Coordinates of N, CA and C and ligand atoms in Angstrom, one line a residue:
X642 N 46.9 23.5 1.6 CA 46.2 24.5 0.7 C 44.7 24.5 1.0
X643 N 44.2 25.7 1.1 CA 42.7 25.9 1.4 C 41.9 25.5 0.2
X644 N 40.9 24.7 0.4 CA 40.0 24.3 -0.7 C 38.6 24.4 -0.2
X645 N 37.8 25.1 -0.9 CA 36.4 25.2 -0.5 C 35.5 24.2 -1.3
X646 N 35.0 23.3 -0.6 CA 34.1 22.2 -1.2 C 32.6 22.6 -1.0
X647 N 31.9 22.7 -2.0 CA 30.4 22.9 -1.9 C 29.7 21.6 -2.3
X648 N 29.0 21.1 -1.3 CA 28.2 19.9 -1.6 C 26.9 20.3 -2.3
X649 N 26.7 19.8 -3.5 CA 25.5 20.2 -4.3 C 24.6 18.9 -4.5
X650 N 24.8 17.9 -3.6 CA 23.9 16.8 -3.7 C 22.8 16.8 -2.6
X651 N 21.7 16.2 -2.8 CA 20.6 16.1 -1.9 C 20.9 15.1 -0.8
X652 N 20.3 15.3 0.4 CA 20.4 14.3 1.4 C 19.5 13.2 1.1
X653 N 20.0 12.0 1.5 CA 19.2 10.8 1.2 C 18.7 10.1 2.5
X654 N 17.4 10.1 2.7 CA 16.8 9.4 3.9 C 15.3 9.1 3.5
X655 N 14.6 8.6 4.5 CA 13.2 8.2 4.2 C 12.3 9.4 3.9
X656 N 12.8 10.6 4.1 CA 11.9 11.8 3.8 C 12.3 12.4 2.4
X657 N 13.3 11.9 1.8 CA 13.7 12.4 0.5 C 12.6 12.3 -0.5
X658 N 12.2 13.4 -1.1 CA 11.1 13.3 -2.2 C 11.6 12.6 -3.4
X659 N 10.8 11.8 -4.1 CA 11.2 11.2 -5.3 C 10.2 11.7 -6.4
X660 N 10.6 11.6 -7.6 CA 9.7 12.0 -8.7 C 8.4 11.1 -8.7
X661 N 7.2 11.6 -8.9 CA 6.0 10.8 -8.8 C 6.1 9.6 -9.7
X662 N 5.8 8.4 -9.1 CA 5.8 7.2 -9.9 C 7.1 6.4 -9.7
X663 N 8.2 7.1 -9.2 CA 9.4 6.4 -9.0 C 9.4 5.5 -7.7
X664 N 10.3 4.6 -7.6 CA 10.4 3.8 -6.4 C 10.7 4.7 -5.2
X665 N 9.9 4.6 -4.1 CA 10.2 5.4 -2.9 C 11.6 5.0 -2.3
X666 N 12.3 5.9 -1.8 CA 13.6 5.7 -1.1 C 13.2 5.1 0.3
X667 N 13.8 4.0 0.6 CA 13.5 3.4 2.0 C 14.8 2.9 2.6
X668 N 15.1 3.4 3.7 CA 16.4 3.0 4.4 C 15.9 2.4 5.8
X669 N 16.4 1.2 6.1 CA 16.0 0.7 7.4 C 17.2 -0.2 7.9
X670 N 17.2 -0.5 9.2 CA 18.3 -1.3 9.7 C 17.9 -2.8 9.4
X671 N 18.8 -3.4 8.7 CA 18.6 -4.8 8.2 C 19.0 -5.8 9.3
X672 N 20.0 -5.4 10.1 CA 20.6 -6.3 10.9 C 21.5 -5.6 11.9
X673 N 21.2 -5.8 13.2 CA 22.0 -5.1 14.2 C 22.3 -6.1 15.3
X674 N 23.6 -6.3 15.5 CA 24.0 -7.2 16.6 C 25.0 -6.5 17.4
X675 N 24.5 -5.7 18.4 CA 25.5 -4.9 19.2 C 26.7 -5.6 19.7
X676 N 26.4 -6.9 20.2 CA 27.6 -7.6 20.8 C 28.6 -8.0 19.8
X677 N 28.3 -7.9 18.5 CA 29.3 -8.2 17.5 C 29.8 -6.9 16.9
X678 N 29.3 -5.8 17.5 CA 29.6 -4.4 16.9 C 29.3 -4.3 15.5
X679 N 28.1 -4.8 15.1 CA 27.7 -4.8 13.7 C 26.3 -4.2 13.5
X680 N 26.3 -3.3 12.5 CA 25.0 -2.8 12.1 C 25.0 -2.7 10.5
X681 N 24.0 -3.2 9.9 CA 23.9 -3.0 8.4 C 22.5 -2.5 8.1
X682 N 22.5 -1.6 7.1 CA 21.2 -1.1 6.7 C 20.8 -1.7 5.3
X683 N 19.5 -1.7 5.1 CA 18.9 -2.0 3.8 C 18.5 -0.7 3.1
X684 N 18.8 -0.6 1.8 CA 18.5 0.6 1.1 C 17.7 0.1 -0.2
X685 N 16.5 0.7 -0.3 CA 15.7 0.4 -1.5 C 15.5 1.8 -2.2
X686 N 15.9 1.8 -3.5 CA 15.7 3.1 -4.2 C 15.7 2.8 -5.7
X687 N 15.1 3.8 -6.4 CA 15.1 3.8 -7.9 C 16.5 4.3 -8.4
X688 N 16.7 4.1 -9.7 CA 18.0 4.5 -10.2 C 18.0 6.1 -10.4
X689 N 16.9 6.7 -10.3 CA 16.8 8.2 -10.5 C 16.4 8.9 -9.2
X690 N 17.1 8.5 -8.1 CA 16.7 9.0 -6.8 C 17.7 10.1 -6.4
X691 N 17.2 11.2 -5.8 CA 18.1 12.2 -5.3 C 18.9 12.8 -6.4
X692 N 20.1 13.2 -6.0 CA 21.0 13.7 -7.1 C 21.5 12.5 -7.9
X693 N 21.3 12.6 -9.2 CA 21.6 11.4 -10.0 C 21.9 11.7 -11.4
X694 N 22.5 10.7 -12.1 CA 22.9 10.9 -13.5 C 21.9 10.1 -14.4
X695 N 21.5 10.8 -15.4 CA 20.7 10.1 -16.5 C 21.7 9.6 -17.6
X696 N 21.8 8.3 -17.9 CA 22.6 7.8 -19.0 C 21.7 7.8 -20.2
X697 N 22.4 7.8 -21.4 CA 21.6 7.7 -22.7 C 20.5 6.7 -22.7
X698 N 20.8 5.5 -22.1 CA 19.8 4.4 -22.1 C 18.5 4.8 -21.4
X699 N 18.5 5.9 -20.6 CA 17.3 6.3 -19.9 C 16.2 6.8 -20.9
X700 N 16.6 7.3 -22.0 CA 15.6 7.9 -22.9 C 15.7 7.5 -24.4
X701 N 16.8 6.8 -24.7 CA 17.1 6.5 -26.1 C 17.2 5.0 -26.2
X702 N 16.3 4.3 -27.0 CA 16.4 2.9 -27.0 C 17.7 2.4 -27.7
X703 N 18.4 1.5 -27.0 CA 19.6 0.9 -27.5 C 20.8 1.8 -27.2
X704 N 20.7 2.9 -26.6 CA 21.8 3.8 -26.3 C 22.6 3.3 -25.1
X705 N 23.7 4.0 -24.9 CA 24.7 3.6 -23.9 C 24.2 3.5 -22.5
X706 N 24.6 2.5 -21.8 CA 24.3 2.5 -20.3 C 25.3 3.4 -19.6
X707 N 25.0 3.6 -18.3 CA 25.8 4.5 -17.5 C 27.3 4.2 -17.5
X708 N 27.6 2.9 -17.4 CA 29.1 2.5 -17.3 C 29.8 2.8 -18.6
X709 N 29.1 3.1 -19.7 CA 29.8 3.4 -20.9 C 30.1 4.9 -21.1
X710 N 29.7 5.7 -20.1 CA 30.0 7.2 -20.2 C 31.3 7.4 -19.5
X711 N 32.3 8.0 -20.2 CA 33.6 8.2 -19.6 C 33.5 9.1 -18.3
X712 N 34.3 8.8 -17.3 CA 34.2 9.7 -16.1 C 34.7 11.1 -16.4
X713 N 35.5 11.2 -17.5 CA 35.9 12.6 -17.8 C 34.7 13.6 -18.0
X714 N 33.6 13.0 -18.4 CA 32.4 13.9 -18.5 C 32.0 14.6 -17.2
X715 N 32.3 13.8 -16.1 CA 31.8 14.2 -14.8 C 32.8 14.9 -13.9
X716 N 34.0 15.0 -14.3 CA 35.1 15.6 -13.5 C 35.8 16.7 -14.3
X717 N 35.9 17.9 -13.8 CA 36.7 18.9 -14.4 C 36.0 20.3 -14.3
X718 N 36.5 21.2 -15.1 CA 35.9 22.6 -15.0 C 34.5 22.6 -15.4
X719 N 33.7 23.4 -14.7 CA 32.3 23.6 -15.1 C 31.9 25.0 -14.8
X720 N 30.7 25.3 -15.4 CA 30.2 26.7 -15.1 C 28.8 26.5 -14.6
X721 N 28.5 27.3 -13.5 CA 27.2 27.4 -13.0 C 26.6 28.6 -13.6
X722 N 25.4 28.5 -14.2 CA 24.7 29.6 -14.9 C 23.5 29.9 -14.0
X723 N 23.4 31.1 -13.6 CA 22.3 31.4 -12.6 C 21.1 32.1 -13.3
X724 N 20.0 31.3 -13.4 CA 18.7 31.8 -14.0 C 17.7 31.9 -12.9
X725 N 18.1 32.0 -11.6 CA 17.1 31.9 -10.5 C 16.3 33.1 -10.4
X726 N 16.7 34.3 -11.0 CA 15.8 35.5 -11.0 C 14.9 35.6 -12.2
X727 N 15.0 34.6 -13.1 CA 14.1 34.7 -14.3 C 12.7 34.2 -13.8
X728 N 11.7 34.8 -14.5 CA 10.3 34.6 -14.1 C 9.7 33.4 -14.8
X729 N 10.2 33.0 -15.9 CA 9.6 31.9 -16.7 C 9.7 30.6 -16.1
X730 N 9.0 29.6 -16.7 CA 8.9 28.3 -16.2 C 10.0 27.3 -16.8
X731 N 10.8 27.9 -17.7 CA 11.9 27.0 -18.3 C 13.1 27.8 -18.6
X732 N 14.2 27.1 -18.8 CA 15.5 27.7 -19.2 C 15.5 27.6 -20.7
X733 N 15.4 28.7 -21.4 CA 15.3 28.7 -22.9 C 16.6 28.9 -23.6
X734 N 16.6 28.6 -24.9 CA 17.7 28.8 -25.7 C 18.2 30.3 -25.7
X735 N 17.3 31.2 -25.7 CA 17.7 32.6 -25.6 C 18.4 32.9 -24.3
X736 N 17.9 32.4 -23.2 CA 18.6 32.6 -21.9 C 20.0 32.0 -21.9
X737 N 20.1 30.9 -22.5 CA 21.5 30.2 -22.6 C 22.4 31.0 -23.5
X738 N 21.9 31.5 -24.6 CA 22.7 32.3 -25.5 C 23.3 33.5 -24.9
X739 N 22.6 34.1 -23.9 CA 23.1 35.3 -23.2 C 24.3 35.0 -22.4
X740 N 24.6 33.7 -22.2 CA 25.7 33.3 -21.2 C 27.0 33.0 -21.9
X741 N 27.1 33.1 -23.3 CA 28.3 32.8 -24.0 C 28.9 31.5 -23.6
X742 N 28.2 30.4 -23.7 CA 28.6 29.1 -23.4 C 29.6 28.6 -24.5
X743 N 30.7 28.1 -24.1 CA 31.7 27.6 -25.1 C 31.4 26.1 -25.4
X744 N 32.0 25.7 -26.5 CA 31.9 24.3 -26.9 C 32.5 23.4 -25.8
X745 N 31.9 22.3 -25.6 CA 32.5 21.3 -24.7 C 32.6 21.7 -23.2
X746 N 31.8 22.6 -22.8 CA 31.7 23.0 -21.4 C 30.8 22.1 -20.6
X747 N 31.1 21.9 -19.3 CA 30.1 21.3 -18.4 C 29.3 22.4 -17.8
X748 N 28.0 22.4 -17.9 CA 27.1 23.5 -17.4 C 26.1 23.0 -16.4
X749 N 25.9 23.7 -15.4 CA 24.9 23.4 -14.4 C 24.0 24.6 -14.3
X750 N 22.7 24.3 -14.4 CA 21.6 25.4 -14.5 C 21.0 25.6 -13.2
X751 N 21.3 26.8 -12.6 CA 20.6 27.1 -11.3 C 19.4 27.9 -11.7
X752 N 18.2 27.5 -11.1 CA 17.0 28.1 -11.4 C 16.3 28.5 -10.0
X753 N 15.1 29.0 -10.1 CA 14.4 29.3 -8.9 C 14.1 28.1 -8.1
X754 N 14.2 26.9 -8.7 CA 14.0 25.7 -7.9 C 15.0 25.7 -6.7
X755 N 16.2 26.2 -6.8 CA 17.1 26.2 -5.7 C 16.8 27.2 -4.7
X756 N 15.8 28.1 -4.9 CA 15.4 29.1 -3.9 C 14.2 28.5 -3.1
X757 N 13.6 27.4 -3.6 CA 12.6 26.7 -2.9 C 13.2 25.6 -2.1
X758 N 12.4 25.0 -1.3 CA 12.9 23.9 -0.5 C 13.0 22.6 -1.3
X759 N 14.0 21.8 -1.1 CA 14.0 20.4 -1.7 C 13.3 19.4 -0.8
X760 N 12.6 19.8 0.1 CA 12.0 18.9 1.1 C 10.7 18.2 0.5
X761 N 10.1 18.8 -0.5 CA 9.0 18.1 -1.1 C 9.0 18.3 -2.6
X762 N 8.3 17.4 -3.3 CA 8.2 17.5 -4.8 C 7.1 18.5 -5.2
X763 N 7.3 19.3 -6.1 CA 6.3 20.2 -6.7 C 6.3 20.1 -8.2
X764 N 5.0 20.2 -8.7 CA 4.9 20.0 -10.2 C 5.4 21.1 -11.0
X765 N 5.4 22.3 -10.5 CA 5.7 23.5 -11.4 C 7.2 23.8 -11.2
X766 N 8.1 22.8 -11.2 CA 9.5 23.1 -11.2 C 10.0 23.7 -12.5
X767 N 11.1 24.4 -12.5 CA 11.6 25.0 -13.7 C 12.4 23.9 -14.4
X768 N 12.3 23.8 -15.7 CA 12.9 22.7 -16.5 C 13.7 23.4 -17.6
X769 N 14.4 22.5 -18.4 CA 15.1 23.0 -19.6 C 14.2 22.9 -20.8
X770 N 14.1 23.9 -21.6 CA 13.2 23.8 -22.8 C 13.8 22.9 -23.8
X771 N 13.0 22.4 -24.8 CA 13.5 21.6 -25.8 C 14.5 22.3 -26.7
X772 N 14.2 23.6 -27.0 CA 15.2 24.4 -27.8 C 16.5 24.6 -27.0
X773 N 16.4 24.7 -25.7 CA 17.6 24.9 -24.9 C 18.4 23.7 -24.9
X774 N 17.8 22.5 -24.8 CA 18.5 21.2 -24.8 C 19.2 21.0 -26.2
X775 N 18.5 21.4 -27.3 CA 19.1 21.2 -28.6 C 20.3 22.2 -28.7
X776 N 20.2 23.4 -28.1 CA 21.3 24.3 -28.2 C 22.5 23.8 -27.5
X777 N 22.3 23.2 -26.3 CA 23.4 22.7 -25.5 C 24.0 21.5 -26.2
X778 N 23.1 20.7 -26.9 CA 23.6 19.5 -27.6 C 24.5 20.0 -28.8
X779 N 24.1 21.1 -29.4 CA 24.9 21.6 -30.6 C 26.2 22.1 -30.1
X780 N 26.4 22.5 -28.8 CA 27.6 22.9 -28.3 C 28.5 21.8 -27.8
X781 N 28.0 20.5 -27.9 CA 28.7 19.4 -27.4 C 29.1 19.5 -25.9
X782 N 28.2 20.0 -25.1 CA 28.5 20.1 -23.7 C 28.9 18.7 -23.2
X783 N 29.8 18.7 -22.2 CA 30.3 17.5 -21.6 C 29.3 16.9 -20.6
X784 N 28.6 17.8 -20.0 CA 27.5 17.3 -19.0 C 26.6 18.5 -18.8
X785 N 25.3 18.2 -18.6 CA 24.4 19.3 -18.3 C 23.6 18.9 -17.0
X786 N 23.7 19.8 -16.1 CA 23.0 19.6 -14.8 C 21.9 20.6 -14.5
X787 N 20.9 20.2 -13.7 CA 19.8 21.1 -13.3 C 19.4 20.8 -11.9
X788 N 18.8 21.8 -11.3 CA 18.3 21.7 -9.9 C 16.9 21.2 -9.8
X789 N 16.5 20.2 -10.6 CA 15.2 19.6 -10.6 C 15.4 18.1 -10.7
X790 N 14.4 17.4 -10.2 CA 14.5 15.9 -10.3 C 14.3 15.4 -11.7
X791 N 13.8 16.3 -12.6 CA 13.8 15.9 -14.0 C 14.1 17.2 -14.8
X792 N 14.9 17.0 -15.9 CA 15.3 18.2 -16.7 C 14.1 18.6 -17.6
X793 N 13.1 17.7 -17.7 CA 12.0 17.9 -18.6 C 10.7 18.3 -17.8
X794 N 9.9 19.1 -18.5 CA 8.6 19.4 -17.9 C 7.8 18.2 -17.6
X795 N 7.1 18.2 -16.4 CA 6.3 17.0 -16.1 C 5.2 16.9 -17.0
X796 N 5.0 15.7 -17.6 CA 3.9 15.4 -18.4 C 4.0 15.9 -19.9
X797 N 5.1 16.6 -20.2 CA 5.2 17.2 -21.5 C 5.5 16.1 -22.6
X798 N 5.0 16.3 -23.8 CA 5.3 15.3 -24.9 C 6.5 15.8 -25.6
X799 N 7.1 16.9 -25.2 CA 8.4 17.3 -25.8 C 9.5 16.6 -25.0
X800 N 10.0 15.6 -25.6 CA 11.0 14.8 -24.9 C 12.5 15.3 -25.2
X801 N 12.6 16.4 -25.9 CA 14.0 16.8 -26.3 C 14.9 17.1 -25.2
X802 N 14.4 17.6 -24.0 CA 15.3 17.9 -22.9 C 16.1 16.6 -22.6
X803 N 15.5 15.4 -22.7 CA 16.3 14.2 -22.5 C 16.9 13.8 -23.8
X804 N 16.1 13.7 -24.9 CA 16.7 13.0 -26.1 C 17.7 13.8 -26.8
X805 N 17.6 15.1 -26.9 CA 18.6 15.9 -27.6 C 20.0 15.7 -27.0
X806 N 20.0 15.7 -25.7 CA 21.3 15.5 -25.0 C 21.8 14.1 -25.0
X807 N 20.9 13.2 -24.6 CA 21.3 11.8 -24.4 C 21.6 11.1 -25.7
X808 N 20.9 11.5 -26.8 CA 21.3 10.9 -28.1 C 22.7 11.3 -28.6
X809 N 23.2 12.3 -28.0 CA 24.6 12.7 -28.3 C 25.6 12.3 -27.2
X810 N 25.1 11.3 -26.3 CA 25.9 10.8 -25.2 C 26.4 11.9 -24.3
X811 N 25.5 12.9 -24.1 CA 25.8 14.0 -23.1 C 25.0 13.6 -21.9
X812 N 25.7 13.2 -20.8 CA 24.9 12.8 -19.6 C 24.3 14.0 -18.9
X813 N 23.2 13.8 -18.2 CA 22.4 14.8 -17.5 C 22.5 14.5 -16.0
X814 N 22.7 15.6 -15.3 CA 22.8 15.4 -13.8 C 21.5 16.1 -13.3
X815 N 20.7 15.4 -12.6 CA 19.4 15.9 -12.1 C 19.4 15.9 -10.5
X816 N 18.6 16.7 -10.0 CA 18.5 16.7 -8.5 C 19.6 17.4 -7.8
X817 N 20.2 18.4 -8.5 CA 21.3 19.2 -7.9 C 20.7 20.2 -6.9
X818 N 21.4 20.5 -5.8 CA 21.0 21.6 -4.9 C 22.0 22.7 -5.1
X819 N 21.6 23.7 -5.8 CA 22.5 24.8 -6.0 C 22.2 26.1 -5.2
X820 N 21.5 25.9 -4.1 CA 21.1 27.0 -3.3 C 22.2 27.9 -2.9
X821 N 23.3 27.4 -2.5 CA 24.4 28.2 -2.0 C 25.5 28.4 -3.0
X822 N 25.2 28.3 -4.3 CA 26.2 28.4 -5.3 C 25.9 29.6 -6.1
X823 N 26.8 30.5 -6.4 CA 26.6 31.6 -7.3 C 27.2 31.3 -8.6
X824 N 26.7 32.1 -9.6 CA 27.2 31.9 -11.0 C 28.7 32.0 -11.0
X825 N 29.3 31.2 -11.8 CA 30.8 31.3 -11.9 C 31.4 29.9 -12.4
X826 N 32.7 29.9 -12.3 CA 33.5 28.7 -12.7 C 33.9 27.9 -11.5
X827 N 33.8 26.6 -11.6 CA 34.2 25.7 -10.5 C 34.8 24.5 -11.1
X828 N 35.3 23.6 -10.2 CA 35.6 22.3 -10.6 C 34.5 21.3 -10.2
X829 N 34.0 20.5 -11.1 CA 32.9 19.6 -10.7 C 33.5 18.2 -10.5
X830 N 33.0 17.6 -9.5 CA 33.2 16.1 -9.2 C 31.8 15.5 -9.0
X831 N 31.4 14.7 -9.9 CA 30.1 14.1 -9.8 C 30.2 12.6 -10.2
X832 N 30.3 11.7 -9.3 CA 30.6 10.3 -9.6 C 29.4 9.4 -9.3
X833 N 28.7 9.0 -10.4 CA 27.5 8.1 -10.2 C 28.1 6.7 -9.8
X834 N 27.3 6.0 -9.0 CA 27.6 4.7 -8.5 C 27.8 3.8 -9.7
X835 N 28.7 2.9 -9.6 CA 29.2 2.1 -10.7 C 28.3 0.9 -11.1
X836 N 27.1 1.1 -11.2 CA 26.2 0.0 -11.7 C 26.4 -0.2 -13.2
X837 N 26.3 -1.4 -13.6 CA 26.6 -1.7 -15.0 C 25.2 -2.0 -15.8
X838 N 25.2 -1.6 -17.0 CA 24.0 -1.9 -17.9 C 22.8 -1.1 -17.4
X839 N 22.9 0.0 -16.8 CA 21.7 0.7 -16.2 C 21.5 2.0 -16.8
X840 N 20.3 2.6 -16.6 CA 19.9 3.9 -17.2 C 20.3 5.1 -16.4
X841 N 20.8 4.9 -15.2 CA 21.1 6.1 -14.4 C 21.5 5.6 -13.0
X842 N 22.0 6.5 -12.2 CA 22.4 6.1 -10.8 C 22.6 7.3 -10.0
X843 N 22.3 7.2 -8.7 CA 22.6 8.3 -7.7 C 24.1 8.6 -7.7
X844 N 24.4 9.9 -7.4 CA 25.8 10.4 -7.4 C 26.0 11.3 -6.3
X845 N 27.2 11.4 -5.8 CA 27.6 12.5 -4.9 C 28.2 13.6 -5.8
X846 N 27.7 14.7 -5.7 CA 28.2 15.8 -6.6 C 28.7 16.9 -5.7
X847 N 29.9 17.4 -6.0 CA 30.5 18.6 -5.3 C 31.1 19.5 -6.3
X848 N 31.2 20.8 -5.9 CA 31.9 21.8 -6.6 C 33.1 22.2 -5.8
X849 N 34.2 22.5 -6.4 CA 35.4 23.1 -5.8 C 35.5 24.5 -6.4
X850 N 35.6 25.4 -5.4 CA 35.6 26.8 -5.9 C 37.0 27.1 -6.4
X851 N 37.1 27.7 -7.5 CA 38.4 28.1 -8.1 C 38.9 29.3 -7.2
X852 N 40.2 29.3 -7.0 CA 40.9 30.3 -6.2 C 40.8 31.7 -6.9
Ligands
LIG1439 ZN1 16.8 11.0 -14.2

């Protein structure tokens, strides 16, 4: 059976940009013994590096760690909503309302971030507005993804893009690369690494195109 897989995760290497203040990603050869046919690498990274999942514990004191979020949130039907031609700096409640989002959908927000390069960090990335986050929380979305390293505006004191979703145990997927994805329905597979007791972790995320 033909199956089209679209990789929507960012490449991880020493050039991968990280959100300012986060631990730089560093990959190096830890140990190489050619005569034993062995090579091992050392990887140093923050929990919010590249394409990654935010768990409730990231923004809500005492809330669930990543390993308490059911994998069902991350696997199954999802909708990509394309806002990449919008001129504003955020995805607003009104823009979301125009897309007839159903209760309990997984939604990925494509913005003009995906039309820029992911090779460097820029401050003026498109984010989800506080009202938009509250709207998706009211719809009990199973997961909310965005093509920015943070779903929240940099430096903003409006924390709702994180807190409205995470306080309802709705995981957030950040750092998606939706450049080659058009609006529509897909199957999402986004599996964060199985760290326990942690606020988030990198994930490999793919979409499978519905026939
Ligand atoms: Zn994050």
